[in-house]
mmCIF file of C-alpha atoms and ligand atoms in Angstrom:
data_model
loop_
_atom_site.group_PDB
_atom_site.id
_atom_site.type_symbol
_atom_site.label_atom_id
_atom_site.label_comp_id
_atom_site.label_asym_id
_atom_site.label_seq_id
_atom_site.Cartn_x
_atom_site.Cartn_y
_atom_site.Cartn_z
ATOM 1 C CA MET A 23 0.068 -0.178 -0.057
ATOM 2 C CA SER A 24 1.274 3.203 -1.124
ATOM 3 C CA ALA A 25 1.286 6.260 1.289
ATOM 4 C CA ALA A 26 -0.730 7.828 -1.507
ATOM 5 C CA GLU A 27 -3.604 5.641 -1.346
ATOM 6 C CA GLY A 28 -6.698 7.369 0.024
ATOM 7 C CA SER A 29 -5.165 10.859 -0.668
ATOM 8 C CA ALA A 30 -8.150 13.369 -1.768
ATOM 9 C CA THR A 31 -5.902 16.145 -3.347
ATOM 10 C CA TRP A 32 -3.336 15.361 -5.750
ATOM 11 C CA ALA A 33 -1.281 18.123 -7.290
ATOM 12 C CA ILE A 34 0.572 17.733 -10.644
ATOM 13 C CA LEU A 35 3.461 19.844 -11.084
ATOM 14 C CA VAL A 36 4.595 20.173 -14.563
ATOM 15 C CA ALA A 37 8.196 21.117 -14.938
ATOM 16 C CA ALA A 38 9.222 19.142 -18.050
ATOM 17 C CA GLY A 39 9.540 22.501 -20.337
ATOM 18 C CA SER A 40 12.923 23.517 -21.851
ATOM 19 C CA GLY A 41 12.745 27.193 -21.292
ATOM 20 C CA ARG A 42 13.528 28.466 -24.340
ATOM 21 C CA ARG A 43 12.849 31.957 -24.242
ATOM 22 C CA LEU A 44 14.426 31.941 -20.563
ATOM 23 C CA GLY A 45 17.933 30.202 -21.935
ATOM 24 C CA GLY A 46 20.738 29.102 -20.217
ATOM 25 C CA ASP A 47 22.315 25.747 -19.804
ATOM 26 C CA ARG A 48 19.881 23.735 -18.128
ATOM 27 C CA PRO A 49 15.561 23.199 -18.086
ATOM 28 C CA LYS A 50 13.895 26.412 -16.625
ATOM 29 C CA ALA A 51 12.753 24.237 -13.653
ATOM 30 C CA PHE A 52 16.681 23.776 -12.565
ATOM 31 C CA ALA A 53 17.775 27.689 -13.227
ATOM 32 C CA ALA A 54 18.593 29.021 -9.966
ATOM 33 C CA LEU A 55 16.088 31.391 -8.212
ATOM 34 C CA ALA A 56 17.503 32.606 -4.566
ATOM 35 C CA GLY A 57 20.420 29.559 -4.935
ATOM 36 C CA ARG A 58 18.183 26.668 -5.637
ATOM 37 C CA PRO A 59 16.384 25.231 -8.600
ATOM 38 C CA LEU A 60 13.448 27.300 -9.776
ATOM 39 C CA LEU A 61 11.353 23.863 -9.199
ATOM 40 C CA ALA A 62 12.254 23.901 -5.560
ATOM 41 C CA GLU A 63 10.291 26.942 -4.608
ATOM 42 C CA SER A 64 6.783 25.527 -5.900
ATOM 43 C CA LEU A 65 7.590 21.863 -4.381
ATOM 44 C CA GLU A 66 8.450 23.115 -1.136
ATOM 45 C CA ARG A 67 5.043 25.027 -1.124
ATOM 46 C CA LEU A 68 2.859 22.201 -2.251
ATOM 47 C CA GLU A 69 4.601 19.937 0.036
ATOM 48 C CA LEU A 70 3.888 22.550 3.130
ATOM 49 C CA SER A 71 0.159 23.205 2.039
ATOM 50 C CA PRO A 72 -2.317 21.629 4.312
ATOM 51 C CA TRP A 73 -4.610 21.471 0.961
ATOM 52 C CA VAL A 74 -2.436 18.920 -0.640
ATOM 53 C CA ASP A 75 -2.171 15.235 -0.136
ATOM 54 C CA ALA A 76 -0.197 13.943 -3.015
ATOM 55 C CA ILE A 77 2.256 15.275 -5.254
ATOM 56 C CA VAL A 78 3.458 14.166 -8.899
ATOM 57 C CA VAL A 79 6.478 15.811 -10.383
ATOM 58 C CA VAL A 80 6.595 15.929 -14.098
ATOM 59 C CA ALA A 81 10.242 16.294 -14.971
ATOM 60 C CA PRO A 82 12.201 17.373 -18.178
ATOM 61 C CA PRO A 83 13.069 14.247 -20.091
ATOM 62 C CA GLY A 84 16.704 12.948 -18.564
ATOM 63 C CA TRP A 85 16.088 15.155 -15.480
ATOM 64 C CA GLU A 86 14.112 12.370 -13.323
ATOM 65 C CA GLU A 87 17.212 11.496 -11.017
ATOM 66 C CA PRO A 88 18.031 15.337 -10.275
ATOM 67 C CA THR A 89 14.380 16.094 -9.567
ATOM 68 C CA ILE A 90 14.006 12.802 -7.232
ATOM 69 C CA LEU A 91 17.084 14.163 -5.458
ATOM 70 C CA LEU A 92 15.563 17.572 -4.911
ATOM 71 C CA ALA A 93 12.625 16.223 -3.412
ATOM 72 C CA GLU A 94 14.470 14.136 -1.143
ATOM 73 C CA GLU A 95 16.641 17.313 -0.169
ATOM 74 C CA LEU A 96 13.486 19.106 0.400
ATOM 75 C CA ALA A 97 12.076 16.188 2.619
ATOM 76 C CA ALA A 98 8.902 16.300 0.446
ATOM 77 C CA ALA A 99 7.260 12.986 1.447
ATOM 78 C CA LYS A 100 4.144 13.708 -0.646
ATOM 79 C CA VAL A 101 6.081 13.267 -3.785
ATOM 80 C CA VAL A 102 4.351 9.922 -4.759
ATOM 81 C CA SER A 103 5.673 9.876 -8.640
ATOM 82 C CA VAL A 104 8.581 11.743 -10.712
ATOM 83 C CA VAL A 105 7.806 10.900 -14.466
ATOM 84 C CA ALA A 106 9.217 12.417 -17.555
ATOM 85 C CA GLY A 107 7.173 14.986 -19.428
ATOM 86 C CA GLY A 108 6.237 15.146 -23.287
ATOM 87 C CA ALA A 109 6.650 17.539 -26.145
ATOM 88 C CA THR A 110 3.848 20.017 -25.310
ATOM 89 C CA ARG A 111 2.662 21.467 -21.702
ATOM 90 C CA ALA A 112 -0.751 19.321 -22.240
ATOM 91 C CA GLU A 113 1.214 16.130 -23.209
ATOM 92 C CA SER A 114 3.243 16.626 -19.624
ATOM 93 C CA VAL A 115 -0.118 17.142 -17.900
ATOM 94 C CA ARG A 116 -1.276 13.784 -19.719
ATOM 95 C CA CYS A 117 2.082 11.961 -18.171
ATOM 96 C CA GLY A 118 1.411 13.252 -14.884
ATOM 97 C CA LEU A 119 -2.505 12.293 -14.934
ATOM 98 C CA ARG A 120 -1.315 8.558 -15.652
ATOM 99 C CA GLU A 121 0.042 8.619 -11.830
ATOM 100 C CA VAL A 122 -3.211 10.015 -10.252
ATOM 101 C CA ASP A 123 -4.768 7.360 -7.842
ATOM 102 C CA GLY A 124 -8.207 6.393 -9.149
ATOM 103 C CA GLU A 125 -9.559 7.403 -5.874
ATOM 104 C CA ALA A 126 -8.431 10.958 -5.739
ATOM 105 C CA LEU A 127 -11.293 13.743 -5.217
ATOM 106 C CA VAL A 128 -9.392 16.923 -6.665
ATOM 107 C CA VAL A 129 -6.386 17.188 -9.211
ATOM 108 C CA LEU A 130 -4.420 20.516 -8.835
ATOM 109 C CA VAL A 131 -2.326 21.167 -11.930
ATOM 110 C CA HIS A 132 0.384 23.673 -11.288
ATOM 111 C CA ASP A 133 3.108 25.372 -13.584
ATOM 112 C CA ALA A 134 6.877 25.129 -11.625
ATOM 113 C CA ALA A 135 7.399 28.190 -13.776
ATOM 114 C CA ARG A 136 5.253 29.897 -11.145
ATOM 115 C CA PRO A 137 6.921 29.421 -8.109
ATOM 116 C CA LEU A 138 5.195 31.861 -5.911
ATOM 117 C CA LEU A 139 2.389 29.780 -4.808
ATOM 118 C CA ASP A 140 0.186 30.800 -1.964
ATOM 119 C CA ASP A 141 -2.251 28.746 0.151
ATOM 120 C CA GLY A 142 -4.754 30.808 -0.375
ATOM 121 C CA VAL A 143 -5.136 30.619 -3.962
ATOM 122 C CA ILE A 144 -5.466 26.809 -3.435
ATOM 123 C CA GLU A 145 -8.141 27.655 -1.012
ATOM 124 C CA ARG A 146 -10.034 29.690 -3.185
ATOM 125 C CA LEU A 147 -9.987 27.202 -5.784
ATOM 126 C CA LEU A 148 -11.291 24.214 -3.779
ATOM 127 C CA ALA A 149 -14.534 25.977 -2.905
ATOM 128 C CA PRO A 150 -16.168 25.977 -6.403
ATOM 129 C CA LEU A 151 -15.101 21.935 -6.750
ATOM 130 C CA ALA A 152 -17.248 21.694 -3.829
ATOM 131 C CA GLU A 153 -20.283 23.309 -5.024
ATOM 132 C CA GLY A 154 -20.052 21.198 -7.956
ATOM 133 C CA TRP A 155 -17.927 22.989 -10.644
ATOM 134 C CA ASP A 156 -15.855 20.746 -13.044
ATOM 135 C CA GLY A 157 -12.936 23.279 -12.551
ATOM 136 C CA ALA A 158 -11.515 26.501 -11.062
ATOM 137 C CA VAL A 159 -8.634 28.896 -12.521
ATOM 138 C CA PRO A 160 -7.404 31.756 -10.912
ATOM 139 C CA ALA A 161 -7.498 34.715 -12.882
ATOM 140 C CA LEU A 162 -6.557 38.408 -13.006
ATOM 141 C CA PRO A 163 -8.192 41.513 -14.890
ATOM 142 C CA VAL A 164 -6.432 42.395 -17.827
ATOM 143 C CA ALA A 165 -5.185 45.686 -17.508
ATOM 144 C CA ASP A 166 -3.822 46.582 -20.884
ATOM 145 C CA THR A 167 -5.998 47.527 -23.982
ATOM 146 C CA VAL A 168 -6.024 44.398 -26.050
ATOM 147 C CA LYS A 169 -5.990 44.518 -29.893
ATOM 148 C CA ARG A 170 -6.249 41.689 -32.471
ATOM 149 C CA VAL A 171 -3.665 42.033 -35.058
ATOM 150 C CA ARG A 172 -2.982 40.825 -38.326
ATOM 151 C CA ASP A 173 0.284 41.745 -40.441
ATOM 152 C CA SER A 174 0.698 44.307 -37.907
ATOM 153 C CA GLN A 175 -2.665 46.036 -38.494
ATOM 154 C CA VAL A 176 -4.847 46.184 -35.892
ATOM 155 C CA VAL A 177 -8.094 44.273 -36.943
ATOM 156 C CA GLU A 178 -10.218 45.069 -34.006
ATOM 157 C CA THR A 179 -9.935 46.534 -30.177
ATOM 158 C CA VAL A 180 -11.275 44.101 -27.676
ATOM 159 C CA ASP A 181 -13.423 44.910 -25.074
ATOM 160 C CA ARG A 182 -11.463 43.829 -22.055
ATOM 161 C CA ALA A 183 -14.253 44.303 -19.589
ATOM 162 C CA ASP A 184 -14.941 40.587 -19.745
ATOM 163 C CA LEU A 185 -11.405 39.248 -20.142
ATOM 164 C CA VAL A 186 -9.173 37.656 -17.508
ATOM 165 C CA ALA A 187 -5.850 36.367 -17.618
ATOM 166 C CA ALA A 188 -5.775 32.834 -16.319
ATOM 167 C CA GLN A 189 -2.942 31.489 -14.016
ATOM 168 C CA THR A 190 -2.290 27.849 -12.355
ATOM 169 C CA PRO A 191 -2.896 26.148 -10.269
ATOM 170 C CA GLN A 192 -6.093 25.087 -11.835
ATOM 171 C CA ALA A 193 -8.609 22.650 -9.939
ATOM 172 C CA PHE A 194 -10.629 19.864 -11.459
ATOM 173 C CA ARG A 195 -12.770 17.146 -10.712
ATOM 174 C CA PRO A 196 -10.486 14.245 -11.570
ATOM 175 C CA ASP A 197 -13.100 12.589 -13.997
ATOM 176 C CA ALA A 198 -13.573 15.882 -15.946
ATOM 177 C CA LEU A 199 -9.734 16.181 -16.387
ATOM 178 C CA ARG A 200 -9.256 12.423 -17.270
ATOM 179 C CA ALA A 201 -12.208 12.879 -19.685
ATOM 180 C CA ALA A 202 -10.710 16.035 -21.303
ATOM 181 C CA TYR A 203 -7.188 14.715 -21.739
ATOM 182 C CA ALA A 204 -8.343 11.465 -23.416
ATOM 183 C CA LEU A 205 -9.223 13.984 -26.100
ATOM 184 C CA ASP A 206 -7.182 15.571 -28.827
ATOM 185 C CA LEU A 207 -4.659 17.844 -27.034
ATOM 186 C CA THR A 208 -4.079 20.313 -30.140
ATOM 187 C CA GLY A 209 -4.013 23.907 -29.348
ATOM 188 C CA ALA A 210 -4.862 23.804 -25.580
ATOM 189 C CA THR A 211 -2.333 26.467 -23.465
ATOM 190 C CA ASP A 212 -3.737 25.672 -20.227
ATOM 191 C CA CYS A 213 -5.796 22.522 -18.433
ATOM 192 C CA ALA A 214 -8.873 24.765 -18.457
ATOM 193 C CA ALA A 215 -9.291 25.218 -22.240
ATOM 194 C CA LEU A 216 -9.355 21.380 -22.867
ATOM 195 C CA VAL A 217 -12.274 20.998 -20.026
ATOM 196 C CA GLU A 218 -13.971 23.800 -21.412
ATOM 197 C CA ARG A 219 -13.605 22.448 -25.046
ATOM 198 C CA ASN A 220 -15.100 19.217 -23.875
ATOM 199 C CA GLY A 221 -18.354 20.778 -22.002
ATOM 200 C CA GLY A 222 -17.060 20.949 -18.820
ATOM 201 C CA ARG A 223 -18.210 24.093 -16.577
ATOM 202 C CA VAL A 224 -15.235 25.915 -15.365
ATOM 203 C CA ARG A 225 -15.269 28.677 -12.759
ATOM 204 C CA VAL A 226 -13.007 31.797 -12.125
ATOM 205 C CA VAL A 227 -11.506 32.994 -9.071
ATOM 206 C CA GLU A 228 -9.309 35.426 -7.789
ATOM 207 C CA GLY A 229 -5.804 35.386 -8.893
ATOM 208 C CA ASP A 230 -2.806 36.493 -7.259
ATOM 209 C CA PRO A 231 -0.278 39.123 -8.867
ATOM 210 C CA ARG A 232 2.741 37.377 -7.259
ATOM 211 C CA LEU A 233 1.812 34.074 -9.406
ATOM 212 C CA LEU A 234 3.499 35.694 -12.534
ATOM 213 C CA LYS A 235 4.923 33.099 -14.908
ATOM 214 C CA VAL A 236 8.704 32.867 -15.229
ATOM 215 C CA THR A 237 9.305 33.262 -18.857
ATOM 216 C CA THR A 238 12.096 35.401 -19.336
ATOM 217 C CA ARG A 239 15.403 36.484 -17.383
ATOM 218 C CA ALA A 240 13.727 39.621 -16.508
ATOM 219 C CA ASP A 241 10.773 37.418 -14.904
ATOM 220 C CA LEU A 242 13.225 35.350 -13.099
ATOM 221 C CA ASP A 243 15.002 38.737 -11.520
ATOM 222 C CA HIS A 244 11.407 40.068 -10.776
ATOM 223 C CA VAL A 245 10.321 36.851 -8.738
ATOM 224 C CA ALA A 246 13.528 36.883 -7.045
ATOM 225 C CA ARG A 247 12.963 40.146 -5.911
ATOM 226 C CA LEU A 248 9.781 39.534 -4.768
ATOM 227 C CA LEU A 249 11.130 36.521 -2.679
ATOM 228 C CA ALA A 250 13.993 38.578 -1.048
ATOM 229 C CA GLY A 251 11.195 41.594 -0.196
HETATM 230 N N1 CTP B 312 6.046 22.536 -19.458
HETATM 231 C C1 CTP B 312 5.937 21.148 -19.286
HETATM 232 N N2 CTP B 312 6.213 20.184 -20.642
HETATM 233 C C2 CTP B 312 6.293 20.945 -21.889
HETATM 234 C C3 CTP B 312 6.018 22.281 -21.959
HETATM 235 C C4 CTP B 312 6.250 23.089 -20.671
HETATM 236 O O1 CTP B 312 5.792 20.622 -18.217
HETATM 237 N N3 CTP B 312 6.799 20.216 -22.713
HETATM 238 C C5 CTP B 312 5.663 23.091 -18.366
HETATM 239 C C6 CTP B 312 6.974 24.096 -17.889
HETATM 240 O O2 CTP B 312 7.914 23.461 -17.462
HETATM 241 C C7 CTP B 312 6.225 25.244 -16.971
HETATM 242 C C8 CTP B 312 4.803 25.140 -17.588
HETATM 243 O O3 CTP B 312 4.463 24.149 -18.284
HETATM 244 O O4 CTP B 312 6.390 25.069 -15.696
HETATM 245 C C9 CTP B 312 4.673 26.214 -18.705
HETATM 246 O O5 CTP B 312 5.308 26.469 -19.619
HETATM 247 P P1 CTP B 312 6.296 27.470 -20.162
HETATM 248 O O6 CTP B 312 6.081 28.575 -19.165
HETATM 249 O O7 CTP B 312 6.273 27.859 -21.514
HETATM 250 O O8 CTP B 312 7.963 26.791 -20.110
HETATM 251 P P2 CTP B 312 8.742 26.288 -20.851
HETATM 252 O O9 CTP B 312 8.015 25.615 -22.162
HETATM 253 O O10 CTP B 312 9.687 25.814 -20.424
HETATM 254 O O11 CTP B 312 9.316 27.709 -21.828
HETATM 255 P P3 CTP B 312 9.656 28.115 -23.219
HETATM 256 O O12 CTP B 312 8.222 28.016 -23.727
HETATM 257 O O13 CTP B 312 10.208 29.558 -23.280
HETATM 258 O O14 CTP B 312 10.385 26.982 -23.892
HETATM 259 MG MG1 MG B 313 6.397 26.771 -23.627
#
């Protein structure tokens, strides 16, 4: 019997991307943030969260061993499985989902590229699921004016009043997530998109500006400053 049996809330931490836009000599999950791999920050926060029972880490292919060592260094006892990811984020989530116990009640999917994960966000996500929603995503209002452009020409200025920018973690009922990931994954940039496409009802909750995604070197510096302050 594994420690994960009977665990209610599972987290899939996707860290398998290469970090092409960040650059450097290693995958983004292993870029240095405050003296340790970027991945350590979100992994430690999931480990310490009272809302999370079991964790699956999806590692860059070939980096499973350093990922297991990192989990050991952090004494992250909730880590049940470390698996290699796929060619796209969606394929990596699919790899992680295979490791989630059939009895799980909630699956959270989080990007390792968003290190500053706060427990308050997780708590906000769980409430809609308890009310029967298929999924919940944290989101922030869009501050800039948004334009649709073709060949550098503005085609349309989109009304931003009903637009939000989605973050992770995203929370789902396992059956809704599994059904969505059994289908075509093409074009999905987050998990909710696949659940929506499959007819699932997804609720938005208040996001967190600190949950910004590390894409470029400037983002990494920004997160390092937030962490230090
Ligand atoms: N991800 C993944 N597997 C992939 C691609 C992305 O697990 N094949 C994960 C990343 O590790 C990251 C999250 O999905 O935690 C969001 O992806 P992104 O920020 O685009 O990271 P990368 O794909 O690594 O960066 P880039 O697009 O610049 O190469
Ligand atoms: Mg990417």
